[in-house]
Amino acid sequence: MLFRFSLYGFLKNQTYFEPFLILAFREKGLSFFQIGLLIGFREVCVNLLEIPSGAVADIYGRRRAMIFSFSAYIASFLIFGFAGSLAALFGAVLAFALGEAFRSGTHKAMIFDWLRGQGREGERTRFYGFTRSWSKMGSALAVAISAGFIFSGASYSDVFLLAVIPYLLGIVNFLGYPAGLDGRRGEGAGIAAVLGHLKGALRHTFRLPPLRRIVCESMGFGGTYKAAKDYIQPVIQQAALGLVLLAAWEEHKRVALLVGSVYFVLHILSSVASRGGYRLSAAAGGEERAARLIWAGTSVLYAGLAAGLWMGHESVVIAAFIGLAVAQNFWRPILISRIDAHGSPEAGATVLSIEAQAKSLFAMMLAPALGFAVDRLGLVPVGVAGFLVAAPFALGGFFWAGAKGREAGASP
């Protein structure tokens, strides 16, 4: 199953459009505010569908949910590739959100169920980090393919269509998953059962202080990164146009080469970070301490990003974005393991979907505001917003840990 779980991530990350998403939207004539609206709309749709989709996956079958998810993704790629209007792009975003909602949390729950069945719960961070590292290797390959495709003369929008093939292969991969990973499929599978399951998972999540705090952390860390990460693309584009070494080539070839190079390095480092999450946790003395260290490092990176954008140092900006991607991939396996450690196996996909929904909610609010600010003030607000979110979590995490330690010391 390790092979199939890793293959899932490898195929899922054949999103050839990802390094060029903002550039593709700009190619279609959209402003940064309109791009922010599209991202915000995506997160609204994910928000509305996220938790119910997790409950449906837990009850009707997780493999079925994943197959539906990949089918929705394929529909969105086709619409994105051929869309010529903002209205059509909203339709593509809706299909993409369906895919996100039925995927997020569901596959992780399948992995953790399998680990529990094998008696290997203690390997959550290492096992999930390993499969995530293959996702990042898939991203690195996707960057090389998409950069070569654009270098050959394709438009940024054309790369959406390429992603259809690996997602069809992903559906074939799901058909080989053992039936036992479907969870509770068929047990009371009605509307009342879904609503009751959802209610119980919400109560479980928000009544437990550690789980509630972790979900809030995910909102800040993941939601901000989701809204900010693609703004590296116009920075790389500007850097490519200014490189004398690439002056002999046309603009789209220069951009393809530099975007491909930066994202390839980003994904290779992210793959290494995903595999090293459990090592960081061990070195820090536990997952909670590792999370606090990552928050502190992220605050510094966003501060450096803001300074680099302000001073126009493109190399500093690109380095900061790469650093944030690496931090995200240290963070994610540790976060997921922390959630699973506090959650219940029966509501696994639903609790993880609640976490993903909380992250989407924050991104939904931040993305349009960030796009509006970028249209008027340039890219500096991207770094400033990230720092304003990360710094309180970094300081609060250490304060919370200190307070917890003092309480333990005062106990008889």
Coordinates of C-alpha atoms in Angstrom, one line a residue:
M1 CA 0.0 0.0 0.0
L2 CA 2.9 2.4 0.5
F3 CA 3.4 2.2 -3.3
R4 CA -0.2 3.0 -4.1
F5 CA -0.4 5.8 -1.5
S6 CA 2.8 7.3 -2.9
L7 CA 1.5 6.8 -6.5
Y8 CA -1.6 8.7 -5.6
G9 CA 0.4 11.7 -4.4
F10 CA 2.7 11.5 -7.4
L11 CA -0.2 11.5 -9.9
K12 CA -2.2 14.1 -8.0
N13 CA 0.6 16.6 -8.2
Q14 CA 0.9 16.4 -12.0
T15 CA -0.8 19.8 -12.0
Y16 CA 1.2 21.3 -14.9
F17 CA -0.5 24.6 -14.6
E18 CA 0.4 25.3 -11.0
P19 CA 3.7 27.1 -11.6
F20 CA 2.0 29.3 -14.2
L21 CA -1.5 29.8 -12.6
I22 CA -1.3 33.5 -12.0
L23 CA 0.4 34.0 -15.4
A24 CA -2.4 32.0 -17.1
F25 CA -5.0 34.2 -15.4
R26 CA -3.1 37.3 -16.4
E27 CA -2.9 36.0 -20.0
K28 CA -6.7 35.8 -20.0
G29 CA -6.8 39.5 -19.0
L30 CA -7.7 39.2 -15.3
S31 CA -6.6 41.8 -12.7
F32 CA -5.1 40.6 -9.4
F33 CA -8.4 41.5 -7.7
Q34 CA -10.3 39.3 -10.1
I35 CA -7.8 36.5 -9.5
G36 CA -8.3 37.0 -5.8
L37 CA -12.1 36.8 -6.3
L38 CA -11.6 33.5 -8.1
I39 CA -9.4 32.1 -5.3
G40 CA -11.9 33.4 -2.8
F41 CA -14.8 31.8 -4.6
R42 CA -12.9 28.5 -4.7
E43 CA -12.5 28.6 -1.0
V44 CA -16.1 29.5 -0.4
C45 CA -17.2 26.5 -2.4
V46 CA -14.7 24.3 -0.6
N47 CA -15.9 25.7 2.7
L48 CA -19.6 24.8 1.8
L49 CA -18.7 21.3 0.7
E50 CA -15.7 20.4 2.8
I51 CA -17.2 19.0 6.0
P52 CA -20.3 17.3 4.4
S53 CA -18.0 15.7 1.9
G54 CA -15.9 14.2 4.7
A55 CA -19.0 12.8 6.3
V56 CA -20.2 11.3 3.0
A57 CA -16.7 9.8 2.5
D58 CA -16.8 8.2 6.0
I59 CA -20.2 6.7 5.4
Y60 CA -20.6 6.0 1.6
G61 CA -17.0 5.0 0.9
R62 CA -13.8 6.8 0.7
R63 CA -12.6 5.2 -2.6
R64 CA -15.8 6.4 -4.2
A65 CA -15.3 9.9 -2.8
M66 CA -11.7 9.9 -4.3
I67 CA -12.9 8.7 -7.7
F68 CA -15.6 11.4 -7.7
S69 CA -13.0 14.0 -6.7
F70 CA -10.6 13.2 -9.5
S71 CA -13.5 13.2 -12.0
A72 CA -14.4 16.7 -10.9
Y73 CA -10.8 17.8 -11.2
I74 CA -10.7 16.5 -14.8
A75 CA -13.8 18.5 -15.6
S76 CA -12.2 21.7 -14.2
F77 CA -9.0 21.2 -16.2
L78 CA -11.0 21.0 -19.4
I79 CA -13.0 24.1 -18.6
F80 CA -9.9 26.1 -17.5
G81 CA -8.1 25.1 -20.7
F82 CA -10.9 26.3 -23.0
A83 CA -12.5 29.1 -20.9
G84 CA -12.6 32.5 -22.6
S85 CA -14.7 34.5 -20.0
L86 CA -14.7 35.2 -16.3
A87 CA -18.0 33.4 -15.9
A88 CA -16.6 30.2 -17.4
L89 CA -13.6 30.5 -15.1
F90 CA -15.9 30.6 -12.1
G91 CA -17.5 27.3 -13.4
A92 CA -14.0 25.8 -13.6
V93 CA -13.3 26.9 -10.1
L94 CA -16.5 25.3 -8.9
A95 CA -15.6 22.0 -10.4
F96 CA -12.1 22.3 -8.9
A97 CA -13.6 23.0 -5.5
L98 CA -15.7 19.9 -5.7
G99 CA -12.5 17.9 -6.3
E100 CA -10.7 19.6 -3.4
A101 CA -13.6 19.1 -1.0
F102 CA -14.0 15.3 -1.7
R103 CA -10.3 14.7 -1.6
S104 CA -8.9 16.7 1.3
G105 CA -9.0 14.7 4.5
T106 CA -10.4 11.6 2.8
H107 CA -7.1 10.1 1.6
K108 CA -5.3 11.0 4.8
A109 CA -7.9 9.1 6.8
M110 CA -7.4 6.1 4.5
I111 CA -3.7 6.2 5.2
F112 CA -4.2 6.4 9.0
D113 CA -6.8 3.7 9.0
W114 CA -4.4 1.4 7.2
L115 CA -1.6 2.2 9.7
R116 CA -4.0 1.4 12.6
G117 CA -4.9 -1.9 11.0
Q118 CA -1.2 -2.7 10.7
G119 CA -0.5 -1.6 14.3
R120 CA 1.8 1.1 13.1
E121 CA 0.1 4.3 14.6
G122 CA 3.5 5.5 15.9
E123 CA 4.8 5.9 12.3
R124 CA 2.2 8.5 11.3
T125 CA 4.6 11.4 10.7
R126 CA 7.2 9.3 9.0
F127 CA 4.8 7.4 6.8
Y128 CA 2.7 10.4 5.8
G129 CA 5.9 12.4 5.2
F130 CA 7.2 9.7 2.9
T131 CA 4.1 9.7 0.8
R132 CA 4.0 13.5 0.7
S133 CA 7.6 13.5 -0.4
W134 CA 6.6 11.5 -3.5
S135 CA 3.9 14.1 -4.1
K136 CA 6.6 16.7 -4.2
M137 CA 8.7 14.6 -6.5
G138 CA 5.7 14.5 -8.8
S139 CA 5.5 18.3 -8.6
A140 CA 9.2 18.5 -9.6
L141 CA 8.5 16.3 -12.7
A142 CA 5.4 18.3 -13.5
V143 CA 7.4 21.5 -13.5
A144 CA 9.9 20.1 -15.9
I145 CA 7.2 18.9 -18.3
S146 CA 5.1 22.1 -18.2
A147 CA 8.2 24.3 -18.6
G148 CA 9.2 22.3 -21.6
F149 CA 5.7 22.5 -23.0
I150 CA 5.5 26.2 -22.7
F151 CA 9.1 26.6 -24.0
S152 CA 8.0 24.8 -27.2
G153 CA 5.4 27.5 -27.8
A154 CA 2.3 26.4 -25.9
S155 CA 0.2 29.0 -24.1
Y156 CA -0.1 29.1 -20.3
S157 CA -3.7 27.9 -20.6
D158 CA -2.7 24.9 -22.6
V159 CA -1.0 23.2 -19.7
F160 CA -4.4 22.7 -17.9
L161 CA -5.3 20.1 -20.6
L162 CA -2.1 18.1 -20.0
A163 CA -3.2 17.3 -16.4
V164 CA -6.2 15.2 -17.6
I165 CA -4.0 12.2 -18.4
P166 CA -2.4 11.6 -15.0
Y167 CA -5.7 12.2 -13.2
L168 CA -7.3 9.4 -15.3
L169 CA -4.4 7.2 -14.2
G170 CA -5.1 8.2 -10.6
I171 CA -8.7 6.9 -10.9
V172 CA -7.2 3.5 -12.1
N173 CA -5.0 3.5 -9.0
F174 CA -7.9 4.0 -6.7
L175 CA -9.6 0.9 -8.2
G176 CA -6.8 -1.2 -6.8
Y177 CA -7.2 0.0 -3.2
P178 CA -8.5 -2.7 -0.8
A179 CA -12.2 -2.5 0.0
G180 CA -11.4 -2.3 3.8
L181 CA -10.2 1.3 3.3
D182 CA -13.8 2.4 2.4
G183 CA -14.5 2.7 6.1
R184 CA -18.1 2.5 7.2
R185 CA -19.7 2.4 3.7
G186 CA -23.3 1.2 3.8
E187 CA -23.9 1.6 7.5
G188 CA -26.9 3.8 7.9
A189 CA -26.1 5.7 4.7
G190 CA -28.9 8.3 4.7
I191 CA -29.1 12.1 5.1
A192 CA -29.8 11.7 8.9
A193 CA -26.7 9.5 9.3
V194 CA -24.6 12.1 7.4
L195 CA -25.9 15.0 9.5
G196 CA -25.5 13.0 12.8
H197 CA -22.0 12.0 11.9
L198 CA -21.1 15.6 11.0
K199 CA -22.6 16.9 14.2
G200 CA -20.6 14.4 16.3
A201 CA -17.3 15.3 14.5
L202 CA -17.8 19.0 15.0
R203 CA -18.5 18.5 18.7
H204 CA -15.5 16.3 19.0
T205 CA -13.3 18.8 17.3
F206 CA -14.3 22.0 19.1
R207 CA -14.8 20.6 22.6
L208 CA -11.2 19.3 22.8
P209 CA -8.9 22.3 23.5
P210 CA -5.7 20.8 21.8
L211 CA -7.6 19.9 18.7
R212 CA -9.3 23.3 18.6
R213 CA -6.0 25.0 18.9
I214 CA -4.4 22.9 16.1
V215 CA -7.3 23.8 13.8
C216 CA -6.7 27.5 14.5
E217 CA -3.0 27.1 13.7
S218 CA -3.9 25.4 10.4
M219 CA -6.1 28.4 9.5
G220 CA -3.2 30.8 10.0
F221 CA -0.4 28.8 8.5
G222 CA -2.1 27.0 5.7
G223 CA -4.7 29.6 4.8
T224 CA -2.0 32.4 4.5
Y225 CA 0.3 30.2 2.5
K226 CA -2.5 29.2 0.1
A227 CA -3.4 32.8 -0.6
A228 CA 0.2 34.0 -0.9
K229 CA 2.2 31.3 -2.6
D230 CA 1.4 32.0 -6.2
Y231 CA 2.6 35.6 -6.1
I232 CA 6.1 34.3 -6.7
Q233 CA 5.1 33.9 -10.4
P234 CA 5.1 37.6 -11.4
V235 CA 8.3 38.0 -9.4
I236 CA 10.0 35.3 -11.4
Q237 CA 8.5 36.7 -14.6
Q238 CA 10.1 40.1 -13.9
A239 CA 13.4 38.5 -12.9
A240 CA 13.4 36.5 -16.2
L241 CA 12.9 39.6 -18.3
G242 CA 15.9 41.3 -16.6
L243 CA 18.4 38.4 -17.0
V244 CA 21.0 39.3 -19.7
L245 CA 21.9 35.6 -20.1
L246 CA 18.4 34.8 -21.4
A247 CA 18.1 37.9 -23.6
A248 CA 18.4 35.9 -26.8
W249 CA 15.1 34.1 -26.2
E250 CA 11.5 35.3 -26.4
E251 CA 9.7 36.3 -23.3
H252 CA 7.6 33.2 -22.8
K253 CA 10.8 31.0 -23.2
R254 CA 12.7 33.0 -20.6
V255 CA 9.8 32.8 -18.2
A256 CA 9.4 29.1 -18.8
L257 CA 13.1 28.4 -18.1
L258 CA 13.3 30.5 -14.9
V259 CA 9.9 29.4 -13.5
G260 CA 10.7 25.8 -14.3
S261 CA 14.1 26.1 -12.6
V262 CA 12.8 27.8 -9.4
Y263 CA 9.8 25.5 -9.0
F264 CA 11.9 22.4 -9.6
V265 CA 14.3 23.4 -6.8
L266 CA 11.3 24.3 -4.6
H267 CA 9.6 21.0 -5.1
I268 CA 12.9 18.9 -4.6
L269 CA 13.6 20.8 -1.3
S270 CA 9.9 20.3 -0.3
S271 CA 10.2 16.6 -0.9
V272 CA 13.2 16.4 1.3
A273 CA 11.4 18.5 4.0
S274 CA 8.3 16.2 3.9
R275 CA 10.5 13.1 4.5
G276 CA 12.4 15.0 7.3
G277 CA 9.3 16.1 9.3
Y278 CA 9.6 13.2 11.7
R279 CA 13.3 13.9 12.2
L280 CA 12.6 17.6 13.0
S281 CA 10.0 16.4 15.5
A282 CA 12.5 14.0 17.1
A283 CA 15.2 16.7 17.2
A284 CA 12.9 19.3 18.7
G285 CA 11.7 16.9 21.4
G286 CA 8.1 16.3 20.1
E287 CA 5.6 17.5 17.5
E288 CA 4.4 20.5 19.6
R289 CA 7.9 21.9 20.0
A290 CA 8.6 21.3 16.3
A291 CA 5.5 23.2 15.4
R292 CA 6.5 26.2 17.5
L293 CA 10.0 26.3 15.8
I294 CA 8.4 26.2 12.4
W295 CA 6.1 29.1 13.3
A296 CA 9.1 31.1 14.4
G297 CA 11.0 30.4 11.2
T298 CA 8.0 31.3 9.1
S299 CA 7.7 34.7 10.8
V300 CA 11.3 35.4 9.8
L301 CA 10.7 34.3 6.3
Y302 CA 7.6 36.5 5.8
A303 CA 9.6 39.4 7.2
G304 CA 12.4 38.8 4.7
L305 CA 9.8 38.5 1.9
A306 CA 8.3 41.8 2.8
A307 CA 11.7 43.5 3.0
G308 CA 12.8 41.9 -0.3
L309 CA 9.6 43.1 -2.1
W310 CA 10.0 46.6 -0.7
M311 CA 13.6 46.9 -1.8
G312 CA 13.1 45.2 -5.1
H313 CA 15.6 42.4 -4.4
E314 CA 14.1 39.6 -6.6
S315 CA 16.6 37.0 -5.5
V316 CA 15.7 37.6 -1.8
V317 CA 12.0 37.3 -2.6
I318 CA 12.4 34.0 -4.6
A319 CA 14.6 32.6 -1.7
A320 CA 11.9 33.6 0.8
F321 CA 9.2 31.9 -1.2
I322 CA 11.2 28.7 -1.5
G323 CA 11.9 28.8 2.3
L324 CA 8.1 29.2 2.9
A325 CA 7.4 26.1 0.7
V326 CA 10.0 24.1 2.6
A327 CA 8.5 25.2 6.0
Q328 CA 5.0 24.2 4.7
N329 CA 6.3 20.7 4.0
F330 CA 7.9 20.3 7.4
W331 CA 4.7 21.6 8.9
R332 CA 2.1 19.6 7.1
P333 CA 3.1 16.0 8.2
I334 CA 3.5 17.2 11.8
L335 CA 0.2 19.0 11.7
I336 CA -1.7 16.0 10.3
S337 CA -0.1 13.7 12.9
R338 CA -1.0 16.0 15.7
I339 CA -4.7 16.1 14.5
D340 CA -4.9 12.3 14.2
A341 CA -3.3 11.8 17.6
H342 CA -6.2 13.9 19.2
G343 CA -9.0 12.8 16.9
S344 CA -11.2 9.7 16.8
P345 CA -10.7 7.0 14.1
E346 CA -14.4 6.8 13.4
A347 CA -14.6 10.5 12.4
G348 CA -11.1 10.6 10.8
A349 CA -12.0 12.0 7.3
T350 CA -14.5 14.4 8.8
V351 CA -12.2 15.9 11.4
L352 CA -9.5 16.3 8.8
S353 CA -12.1 17.9 6.5
I354 CA -12.9 20.4 9.3
E355 CA -9.3 21.3 9.5
A356 CA -9.1 21.8 5.7
Q357 CA -12.3 23.9 5.8
A358 CA -10.9 26.1 8.5
K359 CA -7.9 26.7 6.4
S360 CA -10.0 27.4 3.3
L361 CA -12.2 29.9 5.3
F362 CA -9.1 32.0 6.2
A363 CA -7.8 31.9 2.6
M364 CA -11.3 32.8 1.3
M365 CA -11.2 36.0 3.4
L366 CA -7.6 36.8 2.7
A367 CA -7.3 36.2 -1.1
P368 CA -9.6 39.0 -2.4
A369 CA -8.2 41.5 0.1
L370 CA -4.7 40.6 -0.9
G371 CA -5.4 40.9 -4.6
F372 CA -7.0 44.3 -4.1
A373 CA -4.0 45.5 -2.1
V374 CA -1.5 44.1 -4.7
D375 CA -3.4 45.9 -7.6
R376 CA -2.9 49.2 -5.7
L377 CA 0.3 48.9 -3.7
G378 CA 2.4 46.2 -5.5
L379 CA 3.4 42.9 -4.1
V380 CA 4.7 44.2 -0.7
P381 CA 1.4 43.4 1.1
V382 CA 1.9 39.7 0.4
G383 CA 4.9 39.6 2.8
V384 CA 3.4 42.0 5.3
A385 CA 0.1 40.0 5.6
G386 CA 2.1 36.8 6.1
F387 CA 4.2 38.3 8.9
L388 CA 1.1 39.8 10.6
V389 CA -0.5 36.4 10.7
A390 CA 2.6 34.3 11.6
A391 CA 4.2 36.5 14.3
P392 CA 1.3 36.3 16.8
F393 CA 1.1 32.5 16.4
A394 CA 4.9 32.2 16.9
L395 CA 4.9 34.3 20.0
G396 CA 1.6 32.8 21.3
G397 CA 2.9 29.3 20.8
F398 CA 5.9 29.8 23.0
F399 CA 3.8 31.7 25.5
W400 CA 1.3 28.8 25.6
A401 CA 4.1 26.3 26.1
G402 CA 5.6 28.4 28.9
A403 CA 2.2 28.7 30.6
K404 CA 1.6 24.9 30.3
G405 CA 5.0 24.3 31.8
R406 CA 4.4 26.5 34.8
E407 CA 1.1 24.8 35.4
A408 CA 2.8 21.4 35.3
G409 CA 5.5 22.7 37.7
A410 CA 2.8 23.9 40.1
S411 CA 1.0 20.6 40.2
P412 CA 1.4 18.5 43.4

